[in-house]
Coordinates of C-alpha atoms in Angstrom, one line a residue:
M75 CA 13.6 -0.3 -12.7
L76 CA 16.8 1.7 -12.4
G77 CA 16.9 1.9 -8.6
P78 CA 18.4 -1.5 -7.7
L79 CA 21.2 -1.1 -10.2
F80 CA 22.1 2.5 -9.6
M81 CA 21.7 2.6 -5.8
T82 CA 24.6 0.2 -5.3
S83 CA 27.1 2.8 -6.5
M84 CA 25.3 6.1 -5.5
G85 CA 23.5 7.5 -2.6
S86 CA 21.1 10.3 -1.6
G87 CA 20.6 12.8 1.2
D88 CA 17.9 14.4 3.2
G89 CA 18.4 17.9 1.5
V90 CA 17.9 19.0 -2.0
A91 CA 20.7 19.2 -4.6
E92 CA 20.8 22.6 -6.2
I93 CA 22.7 22.4 -9.5
Q94 CA 23.4 25.9 -10.9
S95 CA 25.8 27.6 -13.3
I96 CA 28.8 29.5 -12.0
P97 CA 28.3 33.3 -12.0
Q98 CA 31.2 35.4 -13.2
D99 CA 32.6 38.3 -11.2
D100 CA 32.5 41.4 -13.3
E101 CA 35.0 43.5 -11.3
A102 CA 37.2 43.5 -8.2
T103 CA 38.7 46.3 -6.1
W104 CA 42.4 46.4 -5.5
E105 CA 44.7 48.5 -3.3
R106 CA 47.2 50.7 -5.0
P107 CA 50.7 49.1 -5.0
T108 CA 53.8 50.8 -3.5
R109 CA 56.1 52.5 -5.9
V110 CA 59.4 50.6 -6.5
P111 CA 62.5 52.5 -7.6
G112 CA 63.2 52.1 -11.2
M113 CA 59.6 50.9 -12.0
S114 CA 56.8 53.2 -12.8
L115 CA 53.4 53.0 -11.2
G116 CA 51.8 52.1 -14.5
L117 CA 54.3 49.3 -15.0
K118 CA 53.6 47.9 -11.5
I119 CA 49.9 48.0 -12.1
F120 CA 50.4 46.5 -15.5
G121 CA 52.7 43.8 -14.1
A122 CA 50.4 43.0 -11.2
S123 CA 47.4 42.9 -13.5
L124 CA 49.3 40.8 -15.9
V125 CA 50.2 38.3 -13.2
L126 CA 46.6 38.1 -12.0
V127 CA 45.4 37.8 -15.6
V128 CA 47.9 35.0 -16.3
L129 CA 46.9 33.2 -13.1
M130 CA 43.2 33.5 -13.9
I131 CA 43.8 32.3 -17.5
L132 CA 45.7 29.3 -16.2
V133 CA 43.2 28.4 -13.6
S134 CA 40.3 29.1 -16.1
A135 CA 42.0 27.0 -18.7
A136 CA 42.5 24.2 -16.2
S137 CA 38.9 24.6 -14.9
I138 CA 37.6 24.4 -18.5
V139 CA 39.5 21.2 -19.1
M140 CA 38.4 19.6 -15.9
V141 CA 34.8 20.8 -16.1
G142 CA 34.8 19.4 -19.6
Q143 CA 36.0 16.0 -18.3
V144 CA 33.3 16.2 -15.6
R145 CA 30.7 17.1 -18.2
H146 CA 31.8 14.2 -20.3
E147 CA 31.6 11.7 -17.4
L148 CA 28.2 13.0 -16.5
Q149 CA 27.1 12.9 -20.1
V150 CA 28.2 9.3 -20.4
E151 CA 26.3 8.3 -17.3
A152 CA 23.1 10.3 -18.2
L153 CA 23.0 9.3 -21.8
V154 CA 24.4 5.8 -21.8
F155 CA 24.8 4.0 -18.5
Q156 CA 21.7 5.3 -16.7
P157 CA 19.3 4.3 -19.6
L158 CA 21.3 1.1 -20.0
A159 CA 20.7 0.2 -16.4
D160 CA 17.0 0.9 -16.8
D161 CA 16.8 -1.4 -19.9
I162 CA 18.8 -4.2 -18.2
A163 CA 16.3 -4.0 -15.3
D164 CA 13.4 -4.2 -17.7
I165 CA 15.0 -7.3 -19.4
E166 CA 15.4 -9.0 -16.0
T167 CA 11.8 -8.1 -15.0
A168 CA 10.5 -9.7 -18.2
V169 CA 12.6 -12.8 -17.6
L170 CA 11.3 -13.0 -14.1
E171 CA 7.7 -12.7 -15.3
A172 CA 8.3 -15.5 -17.8
E173 CA 9.8 -17.6 -15.0
V174 CA 6.7 -17.0 -12.8
L175 CA 4.5 -18.2 -15.6
V176 CA 6.6 -21.3 -16.2
E177 CA 6.8 -22.0 -12.5
R178 CA 3.0 -22.7 -12.6
L179 CA 3.7 -25.5 -15.2
R180 CA 6.5 -26.9 -13.1
I181 CA 4.4 -27.1 -10.0
D182 CA 1.6 -28.9 -12.0
M183 CA 4.2 -31.3 -13.5
I184 CA 5.4 -32.1 -10.0
E185 CA 1.9 -32.7 -8.8
N186 CA 1.0 -34.6 -12.0
S187 CA -2.0 -32.3 -12.5
L188 CA -0.9 -30.5 -15.7
D189 CA -3.6 -29.0 -17.9
P190 CA -2.6 -28.9 -21.6
D191 CA -4.8 -25.9 -22.1
M192 CA -3.1 -24.0 -19.3
A193 CA 0.3 -25.0 -20.8
A194 CA -0.8 -23.5 -24.1
A195 CA -2.0 -20.3 -22.4
V196 CA 1.3 -20.0 -20.6
A197 CA 3.2 -20.6 -23.9
R198 CA 1.2 -17.7 -25.5
E199 CA 2.0 -15.4 -22.6
T200 CA 5.7 -16.3 -22.7
V201 CA 5.8 -15.6 -26.5
A202 CA 4.7 -12.0 -25.7
L203 CA 7.4 -11.7 -23.0
H204 CA 9.9 -13.2 -25.5
D205 CA 9.1 -10.4 -27.9
E206 CA 9.3 -7.8 -25.2
I207 CA 12.8 -9.1 -24.2
E208 CA 13.9 -9.1 -27.8
D209 CA 12.7 -5.5 -28.2
E210 CA 14.6 -4.5 -25.0
I211 CA 17.8 -6.1 -26.2
L212 CA 17.4 -4.3 -29.6
H213 CA 16.9 -1.0 -27.8
V214 CA 20.1 -1.6 -25.8
R215 CA 22.0 -2.3 -29.0
D216 CA 20.7 0.9 -30.6
L217 CA 21.5 2.9 -27.4
L218 CA 25.1 1.7 -27.4
N219 CA 25.5 2.2 -31.2
D220 CA 24.1 5.7 -31.2
H221 CA 26.6 6.9 -28.7
Q222 CA 29.6 4.8 -29.7
E223 CA 31.5 7.6 -31.5
N224 CA 30.1 10.9 -30.1
V225 CA 29.9 10.2 -26.3
L226 CA 32.1 7.2 -25.3
D227 CA 35.8 7.5 -24.5
S228 CA 38.3 4.7 -24.5
D229 CA 37.5 3.5 -21.0
S230 CA 33.7 3.5 -21.5
K231 CA 34.1 1.8 -24.9
V232 CA 35.9 -1.1 -23.2
V233 CA 33.0 -1.4 -20.7
V234 CA 30.4 -1.1 -23.4
A235 CA 32.2 -3.8 -25.5
T236 CA 32.1 -6.1 -22.5
I237 CA 28.5 -5.4 -21.9
T238 CA 27.7 -5.9 -25.6
A239 CA 29.3 -9.3 -25.6
R240 CA 27.4 -10.4 -22.5
L241 CA 24.2 -9.0 -23.9
E242 CA 24.7 -11.2 -26.9
A243 CA 25.2 -14.1 -24.5
V244 CA 21.9 -13.2 -22.8
D245 CA 20.2 -13.1 -26.3
R246 CA 21.5 -16.6 -27.1
N247 CA 20.5 -18.0 -23.8
H248 CA 17.1 -16.5 -24.1
E249 CA 16.6 -17.9 -27.6
A250 CA 17.6 -21.3 -26.2
Y251 CA 15.2 -20.8 -23.3
H252 CA 12.3 -19.9 -25.6
S253 CA 13.0 -22.8 -27.9
A254 CA 13.0 -25.2 -24.9
M255 CA 9.8 -23.6 -23.7
E256 CA 8.1 -24.2 -27.1
K257 CA 9.3 -27.8 -27.2
M258 CA 8.3 -28.4 -23.6
T259 CA 4.8 -27.1 -24.3
E260 CA 4.5 -29.2 -27.4
N261 CA 5.5 -32.4 -25.5
I262 CA 2.9 -31.5 -22.8
R263 CA 0.2 -31.3 -25.5
Q264 CA 1.4 -34.7 -26.8
G265 CA 1.4 -36.1 -23.3
D266 CA 5.1 -36.9 -23.3
M267 CA 5.9 -35.7 -19.8
K268 CA 9.4 -37.3 -19.8
L269 CA 10.6 -35.1 -22.7
A270 CA 8.7 -32.1 -21.2
R271 CA 10.7 -32.5 -18.0
A272 CA 13.9 -32.8 -19.9
F273 CA 13.2 -29.5 -21.7
N274 CA 12.2 -28.0 -18.4
D275 CA 15.7 -28.8 -17.1
I276 CA 17.2 -27.1 -20.2
M277 CA 15.0 -24.0 -19.4
S278 CA 16.2 -24.0 -15.8
R279 CA 19.8 -24.1 -16.9
E280 CA 19.3 -21.3 -19.4
E281 CA 17.5 -19.2 -16.7
R282 CA 20.5 -19.5 -14.4
E283 CA 22.8 -18.5 -17.3
I284 CA 20.6 -15.5 -18.1
Y285 CA 20.4 -14.3 -14.5
Y286 CA 24.2 -14.8 -14.0
T287 CA 25.0 -12.8 -17.2
L288 CA 22.6 -10.0 -16.2
E289 CA 24.3 -9.9 -12.8
L290 CA 27.7 -9.5 -14.5
I291 CA 26.3 -6.7 -16.6
R292 CA 24.9 -4.9 -13.5
A293 CA 28.3 -5.3 -11.9
E294 CA 30.0 -3.7 -14.9
I295 CA 27.6 -0.8 -14.8
Q296 CA 28.1 -0.4 -11.1
S297 CA 31.8 -0.5 -11.3
Y298 CA 31.9 2.1 -14.1
V299 CA 29.5 4.4 -12.4
T300 CA 31.6 4.2 -9.1
Q301 CA 34.8 4.8 -10.9
S302 CA 33.2 7.7 -12.9
L303 CA 32.0 9.4 -9.8
Q304 CA 35.4 8.9 -8.1
K305 CA 37.0 10.5 -11.1
V306 CA 34.6 13.4 -10.9
L307 CA 35.5 13.9 -7.3
R308 CA 39.2 13.7 -8.0
L309 CA 38.8 16.3 -10.7
Q310 CA 36.9 18.5 -8.3
N311 CA 39.7 18.1 -5.7
V312 CA 42.3 19.2 -8.2
L313 CA 40.1 22.1 -9.2
N314 CA 39.9 23.1 -5.5
W315 CA 43.7 23.0 -5.2
L316 CA 44.1 25.3 -8.1
I317 CA 41.5 27.6 -6.6
G318 CA 43.6 27.6 -3.4
V319 CA 46.7 28.7 -5.4
L320 CA 44.7 31.5 -6.9
T321 CA 43.5 32.5 -3.5
A322 CA 47.0 32.7 -2.1
A323 CA 48.1 34.9 -5.1
A324 CA 45.0 37.0 -5.6
A325 CA 43.8 37.3 -2.0
S326 CA 40.2 38.3 -1.8
L327 CA 39.5 37.5 -5.5
G328 CA 40.8 34.0 -5.1
L329 CA 38.8 33.5 -1.9
L330 CA 35.6 34.8 -3.6
L331 CA 36.3 32.5 -6.6
A332 CA 36.9 29.5 -4.4
W333 CA 33.7 30.2 -2.5
V334 CA 31.7 30.6 -5.7
I335 CA 33.0 27.4 -7.2
S336 CA 32.7 25.4 -4.0
R337 CA 29.2 26.8 -3.6
R338 CA 27.9 26.4 -7.1
I339 CA 29.6 23.2 -8.5
V340 CA 31.2 21.1 -5.8
Q341 CA 28.5 21.2 -3.3
P342 CA 25.7 20.0 -5.6
V343 CA 27.7 17.0 -6.6
H344 CA 28.3 16.1 -3.0
D345 CA 24.6 16.7 -2.2
L346 CA 23.5 14.4 -5.0
V347 CA 25.9 11.7 -3.8
D348 CA 24.4 12.0 -0.3
R349 CA 20.9 11.7 -1.7
M350 CA 21.8 8.6 -3.6
H351 CA 23.1 7.1 -0.3
D352 CA 19.8 7.9 1.3
V353 CA 17.9 6.0 -1.5
Q354 CA 20.2 3.1 -0.9
T355 CA 19.0 3.1 2.7
G356 CA 15.4 3.3 1.7
N357 CA 14.6 7.0 2.0
L358 CA 12.5 7.9 -1.0
D359 CA 11.1 11.3 0.2
I360 CA 13.8 13.3 -1.5
E361 CA 14.2 15.2 -4.8
A362 CA 17.2 16.7 -6.6
K363 CA 16.4 20.1 -8.1
A364 CA 18.3 21.4 -11.1
S365 CA 18.2 25.1 -12.2
T366 CA 20.3 24.6 -15.4
K367 CA 20.3 22.4 -18.5
D368 CA 23.8 20.9 -18.3
E369 CA 24.8 17.4 -17.5
L370 CA 24.3 17.9 -13.7
A371 CA 20.7 18.7 -14.6
W372 CA 20.5 15.6 -16.7
L373 CA 21.9 13.5 -13.8
A374 CA 19.5 15.2 -11.3
N375 CA 16.5 14.6 -13.6
G376 CA 17.5 11.0 -14.1
F377 CA 17.9 10.6 -10.4
N378 CA 14.5 12.1 -9.8
E379 CA 13.0 9.7 -12.4
M380 CA 14.6 6.8 -10.6
V381 CA 13.3 7.9 -7.2
A382 CA 9.9 8.6 -8.7
G383 CA 9.8 5.0 -10.1
L384 CA 10.7 3.5 -6.7
R385 CA 8.3 5.8 -5.0
A386 CA 5.5 4.8 -7.4
K387 CA 6.1 1.1 -6.5
D388 CA 5.9 1.9 -2.8
R389 CA 2.8 4.0 -3.4
I390 CA 1.1 1.1 -5.3
T391 CA 1.8 -1.3 -2.5
E392 CA 0.7 1.3 0.1
T393 CA -2.5 2.2 -1.8
F394 CA -3.3 -1.5 -2.4
G395 CA -3.1 -2.0 1.3
K396 CA -5.6 0.7 1.9
Y397 CA -8.1 -1.0 -0.4
V398 CA -7.5 -4.5 0.7
D399 CA -6.5 -5.7 4.2
A400 CA -2.8 -6.2 4.5
R401 CA -3.2 -9.9 5.6
V402 CA -5.3 -10.5 2.5
V403 CA -2.6 -8.9 0.3
Q404 CA 0.1 -11.1 1.9
G405 CA -2.0 -14.2 1.5
L406 CA -2.7 -13.4 -2.2
I407 CA 0.9 -12.8 -2.9
G408 CA 2.3 -15.7 -0.8
N409 CA -0.4 -18.2 -1.7
P410 CA -1.4 -18.1 -5.4
A411 CA -4.2 -20.6 -4.7
M412 CA -6.1 -17.8 -3.0
T413 CA -6.4 -15.9 -6.3
R414 CA -8.2 -18.8 -8.0
P415 CA -12.0 -18.5 -8.3
G416 CA -13.9 -20.3 -5.6
G417 CA -13.5 -20.6 -1.9
D418 CA -13.5 -22.7 1.3
R419 CA -16.4 -23.3 3.6
R420 CA -15.6 -22.1 7.1
T421 CA -17.3 -20.8 10.2
M422 CA -17.1 -17.0 10.0
T423 CA -18.3 -14.0 12.1
V424 CA -19.7 -11.3 9.9
F425 CA -20.1 -7.7 11.1
F426 CA -22.3 -4.9 9.6
T427 CA -22.4 -1.4 10.9
D428 CA -24.5 1.4 9.5
L429 CA -24.7 5.2 10.1
A430 CA -28.2 5.9 11.3
G431 CA -30.0 8.8 9.6
F432 CA -27.6 9.0 6.7
T433 CA -30.3 9.8 4.2
S434 CA -31.5 12.9 6.1
L435 CA -27.9 13.8 6.8
S436 CA -27.0 13.7 3.1
E437 CA -29.8 16.1 2.3
M438 CA -28.5 18.7 4.8
L439 CA -24.8 18.7 3.7
T440 CA -23.0 19.5 0.4
P441 CA -21.3 16.5 -1.3
D442 CA -17.8 17.5 -0.3
V443 CA -18.7 18.1 3.3
L444 CA -20.6 14.8 3.4
V445 CA -17.5 13.0 2.0
R446 CA -15.3 14.6 4.5
L447 CA -17.6 13.5 7.3
L448 CA -17.9 10.0 6.0
N449 CA -14.1 9.7 5.7
E450 CA -13.6 10.7 9.3
Y451 CA -16.4 8.4 10.4
F452 CA -14.9 5.4 8.5
S453 CA -11.4 6.2 9.9
T454 CA -12.8 6.3 13.4
M455 CA -14.9 3.1 13.1
S456 CA -12.3 1.1 11.2
E457 CA -9.8 1.3 14.0
P458 CA -11.6 -1.0 16.5
I459 CA -12.1 -3.6 13.7
R460 CA -8.4 -3.6 12.9
H461 CA -7.5 -3.5 16.6
E462 CA -9.5 -6.7 17.1
D463 CA -7.9 -8.4 14.1
G464 CA -11.0 -8.1 11.9
V465 CA -10.8 -7.8 8.1
I466 CA -12.7 -4.9 6.5
D467 CA -14.4 -6.3 3.4
K468 CA -15.9 -3.2 2.0
F469 CA -17.5 0.2 2.6
I470 CA -21.1 0.3 1.2
G471 CA -22.4 3.8 1.2
D472 CA -22.3 4.7 4.9
A473 CA -22.0 1.0 6.0
I474 CA -19.0 -1.1 6.9
M475 CA -18.9 -4.8 6.3
A476 CA -16.1 -6.8 8.1
Y477 CA -15.5 -10.4 9.1
W478 CA -13.5 -12.5 11.5
G479 CA -12.4 -16.1 11.0
Q480 CA -9.5 -18.3 9.8
P481 CA -6.9 -17.9 8.5
F482 CA -6.9 -14.3 9.9
V483 CA -8.0 -15.0 13.5
E484 CA -8.6 -18.2 15.6
E485 CA -12.1 -19.6 15.4
T486 CA -12.3 -19.6 19.2
A487 CA -11.7 -15.9 19.4
Q488 CA -13.5 -14.5 16.3
A489 CA -16.9 -13.9 17.9
T490 CA -15.4 -12.3 21.0
N491 CA -13.2 -10.0 18.9
A492 CA -16.1 -9.0 16.7
V493 CA -18.4 -8.1 19.7
Q494 CA -15.5 -6.2 21.4
A495 CA -15.0 -4.2 18.2
G496 CA -18.7 -3.3 18.2
L497 CA -18.7 -2.2 21.8
M498 CA -15.6 -0.1 21.2
Q499 CA -17.4 1.5 18.2
R500 CA -20.3 2.3 20.5
R501 CA -18.0 4.1 22.9
L502 CA -16.3 6.0 20.0
I503 CA -19.5 7.2 18.4
H504 CA -20.1 9.5 21.4
E505 CA -16.7 11.0 20.9
F506 CA -17.2 11.3 17.2
R507 CA -20.6 13.0 17.6
E508 CA -18.8 15.8 19.6
K509 CA -16.2 16.2 16.9
V510 CA -18.8 16.6 14.1
P511 CA -19.1 20.5 14.3
E512 CA -15.3 20.7 14.0
I513 CA -15.3 18.3 11.0
L514 CA -18.2 20.2 9.3
G515 CA -16.9 23.6 10.2
V516 CA -20.4 24.7 11.3
H517 CA -22.8 23.8 14.0
L518 CA -26.1 22.2 12.8
D519 CA -29.1 22.0 15.0
N520 CA -31.0 18.6 15.3
L521 CA -28.0 16.8 13.8
D522 CA -28.5 13.3 15.3
I523 CA -25.6 11.0 14.4
D524 CA -25.7 7.4 15.6
M525 CA -24.9 3.9 14.3
R526 CA -26.3 0.4 14.4
I527 CA -24.4 -2.9 14.5
G528 CA -25.4 -6.4 13.5
I529 CA -23.2 -9.5 14.0
A530 CA -23.9 -13.1 13.0
T531 CA -21.7 -16.3 13.1
G532 CA -22.1 -19.3 11.0
P533 CA -20.9 -21.3 8.0
A534 CA -19.8 -19.2 5.0
V535 CA -17.8 -19.5 1.8
V536 CA -14.5 -17.5 1.9
G537 CA -12.7 -17.0 -1.3
T538 CA -12.2 -15.2 -4.6
V539 CA -15.2 -14.1 -6.8
G540 CA -15.4 -11.9 -9.8
S541 CA -14.6 -11.7 -13.5
R542 CA -11.3 -12.5 -15.2
A543 CA -10.4 -8.8 -15.2
H544 CA -11.5 -7.9 -11.6
R545 CA -11.8 -10.1 -8.5
N546 CA -12.6 -9.7 -4.9
Y547 CA -11.6 -11.8 -1.9
T548 CA -14.7 -11.9 0.3
V549 CA -17.1 -13.9 2.4
M550 CA -20.4 -15.2 1.0
G551 CA -23.4 -17.0 2.3
D552 CA -26.7 -16.8 4.3
I553 CA -24.8 -15.7 7.4
V554 CA -23.8 -12.5 5.6
N555 CA -27.5 -11.7 4.9
L556 CA -28.4 -12.5 8.5
A557 CA -25.8 -10.1 9.9
S558 CA -27.2 -7.4 7.6
R559 CA -30.7 -8.1 8.7
L560 CA -29.8 -7.9 12.3
E561 CA -28.2 -4.5 11.7
G562 CA -31.5 -3.4 10.1
A563 CA -33.6 -5.0 12.9
C564 CA -32.0 -2.6 15.4
K565 CA -34.4 0.0 14.1
N566 CA -37.4 -2.1 15.1
Y567 CA -36.2 -2.5 18.7
D568 CA -34.7 1.0 19.0
L569 CA -31.4 -0.6 19.8
H570 CA -27.9 0.0 18.5
F571 CA -26.4 -3.5 18.7
L572 CA -27.7 -7.0 18.0
V573 CA -26.1 -10.4 17.5
D574 CA -27.4 -13.9 16.7
E575 CA -27.4 -16.9 19.1
E576 CA -24.2 -18.4 17.7
T577 CA -22.3 -15.2 18.3
W578 CA -23.7 -15.0 21.8
R579 CA -22.7 -18.6 22.5
R580 CA -19.1 -18.1 21.4
T581 CA -18.5 -14.8 23.1
D582 CA -16.6 -14.5 26.4
G583 CA -16.3 -11.6 28.8
V584 CA -19.4 -9.7 27.7
L585 CA -22.7 -9.2 29.4
F586 CA -25.7 -9.9 27.1
R587 CA -29.4 -10.0 27.4
E588 CA -31.7 -11.9 25.1
I589 CA -34.0 -9.6 23.2
D590 CA -36.4 -11.8 21.1
S591 CA -36.9 -14.7 18.8
L592 CA -37.0 -13.2 15.3
R593 CA -37.8 -14.5 11.8
V594 CA -36.0 -12.1 9.4
K595 CA -36.9 -11.6 5.8
G596 CA -35.5 -14.3 3.6
R597 CA -35.1 -17.0 6.3
K598 CA -37.7 -19.5 7.4
M599 CA -36.1 -20.5 10.7
P600 CA -36.3 -18.0 13.6
V601 CA -33.1 -16.8 15.3
R602 CA -32.7 -15.8 18.9
I603 CA -31.2 -12.3 19.1
F604 CA -29.1 -10.8 21.9
Q605 CA -28.0 -7.3 22.8
P606 CA -24.3 -6.9 24.0
L607 CA -24.5 -4.5 26.9
T608 CA -20.9 -4.1 28.1
T609 CA -17.8 -6.1 29.1
F610 CA -17.4 -7.7 32.5
A611 CA -14.0 -6.0 32.8
L612 CA -15.7 -2.6 32.8
L613 CA -18.4 -3.7 35.2
D614 CA -15.7 -4.9 37.6
E615 CA -14.6 -1.3 37.8
Q616 CA -18.1 -0.1 38.7
P617 CA -19.7 -2.6 41.2
E618 CA -22.9 -0.5 41.4
K619 CA -23.5 -0.4 37.7
R620 CA -22.8 -4.2 37.6
A621 CA -25.6 -4.8 40.0
T622 CA -28.0 -2.5 38.1
M623 CA -27.2 -4.1 34.8
Q624 CA -27.6 -7.6 36.1
S625 CA -30.9 -6.6 37.6
V626 CA -32.1 -5.3 34.3
V627 CA -31.0 -8.5 32.5
K628 CA -32.8 -10.7 35.1
A629 CA -36.0 -8.6 35.0
F630 CA -36.0 -8.6 31.2
E631 CA -35.4 -12.4 31.1
D632 CA -38.4 -12.9 33.4
G633 CA -40.6 -10.7 31.1
L634 CA -39.4 -12.5 27.9
A635 CA -40.1 -15.9 29.4
A636 CA -43.6 -14.9 30.5
Y637 CA -44.2 -13.3 27.1
R638 CA -43.3 -16.5 25.3
A639 CA -45.5 -18.5 27.8
R640 CA -48.5 -16.2 26.9
E641 CA -48.5 -15.0 30.5
F642 CA -48.9 -11.4 29.3
S643 CA -49.8 -9.9 32.7
A644 CA -46.6 -11.3 34.3
A645 CA -44.7 -10.2 31.3
E646 CA -46.0 -6.6 31.7
T647 CA -45.1 -6.6 35.4
A648 CA -41.5 -7.7 34.6
F649 CA -41.1 -5.2 31.8
R650 CA -42.4 -2.4 34.0
H651 CA -40.0 -3.5 36.7
C652 CA -37.2 -3.3 34.1
L653 CA -38.2 0.3 33.3
S654 CA -38.2 1.2 36.9
I655 CA -34.5 0.2 37.0
W656 CA -33.6 1.5 33.6
P657 CA -36.1 4.2 32.5
D658 CA -34.5 4.6 29.1
D659 CA -34.9 1.0 28.1
A660 CA -36.5 1.3 24.8
V661 CA -36.9 -2.5 24.3
S662 CA -39.1 -2.8 27.4
T663 CA -41.2 0.0 26.2
M664 CA -41.6 -1.7 22.8
F665 CA -42.7 -5.0 24.5
L666 CA -45.3 -3.2 26.5
K667 CA -46.8 -1.8 23.3
R668 CA -46.6 -5.2 21.8
L669 CA -48.5 -6.6 24.8
E670 CA -51.2 -4.1 24.3
H671 CA -51.6 -5.2 20.7
L672 CA -51.7 -8.9 21.7
R673 CA -54.4 -8.2 24.2
V674 CA -56.5 -6.7 21.5
D675 CA -55.6 -9.2 18.8
S676 CA -54.9 -12.5 20.6
P677 CA -52.3 -14.7 19.0
P678 CA -53.3 -18.1 17.6
E679 CA -53.1 -21.3 19.7
D680 CA -49.9 -22.4 17.9
W681 CA -48.2 -19.1 18.5
D682 CA -44.5 -19.8 19.3
G683 CA -43.5 -16.3 20.5
V684 CA -41.5 -15.6 17.3
W685 CA -41.8 -12.1 15.9
T686 CA -41.6 -11.9 12.1
L687 CA -39.7 -9.1 10.5
D688 CA -41.2 -8.7 7.0
H689 CA -38.8 -6.0 5.7
K690 CA -35.0 -5.6 5.5

């Protein structure tokens, strides 16, 4: 809360401010002076020592006075103006929260859709904020009264008196604002919208007065802090001048004293000012360290608390972005309607990927190693989704659920982007598998890490679901279940990637082959499923592979067509031809086994070629 007020007059630096006490020199070595006629050696030594002692006393006295003034200025800032700036920021935050609540009523009044119950709820919330603001104002009064006599000087008392008067004005404006809020709410409940709008105008006027007065208070604090720091620097400059005089008179002792003071007092102040300038420019990765318990330490600690508060706010935003897609966050903040329960029906492409063999893998690894492996896996596999403008909905055990669709990506591109992300993941899984020993720190035999992907496109409800206390912006509907089932169906076909017909129809630039007509668990209607093989862009770079892949697709199409037409001998020939081109084609092998089964147990006359998957 303190940052915006304090940064306008102070800065920060990249280094660390070391605030330490000044060590005292215990002894110094001097050359013996030349004897002067008429003056004894003892008198010369005494006279020289007396001069040095007088100079040191004078400089020490001046230093004590000036350091006392510096101490007082820092004490006023640390005990009064820094906490005061924090409290003023809290008041402004509470006023802004109340304004946000009232703004909902104003919007509804403009749209003539005002709900009295909601108005009552807003009124209750603003009462709590009103009490909070009153408490903050009372805390400011107590703060100023506590230090009125013991800490404040005449200049700071003038500033405090001005701030006190303006704080009273804020209190009056806020009381008027709260009174108008109560009356506006009452008129809303009575249905008198004309009077409600009139009191709304009063509230708007009082809001402007409150913000204006708070801005004046901030300006007063900023001006005082700036002048105070300038005064501190002026005092330090005078102190340096006196140290220079001592240096000229006492030679090495003066130089040593000047070095010590410059090193131990002046530099930390300059370093702290540099750090505050860095905060003003947005650099929050800094800290002022204090090794003493004087006012410099108080100022350094207060500065660190200010930076920690700003850093915590940035960390909250950054952390929120790790749990929720940044576009969703921006939408929820910029469009409050997205936070309301419910959703819109849209055509979405839903994506599921699952780590194959996770159960057996978890039995082989300790929990911490397993978590480290999963984190690296999720980091690797999330990148293609983000690269293709997908939204990661959640991590479910070792699975990733993501989706594409408006308003995050154009409907014409969503299926293509999803398939491209899946193909990119298939390429990355090979690289990830090679990195596993390095991640685990040990080589495990028979460690087979692979993944399966299922994608489906269709109508879904996109919106906010959950309780009053916790909500989730997600996609829901049958298409989500279908994508999950297709990911699971990969096991039955010994494949790694399956999509539904709608995804295949909407995808450009990718070579597919149709695998089967499948009736998944929970759906009565069958769905044609397809396997994405590779992109045409990659095939253009490898003409021989393009011809091979197209031959495989053609042979498999012939086999699938014969299979559906109950021409099992022709189907067998086509699938065997497919294996002659691509010996590792597990799907062709699977269909040959299926054909052997169908020859033994012939399908009924009304058989439609659809294969039923009776498990998830």
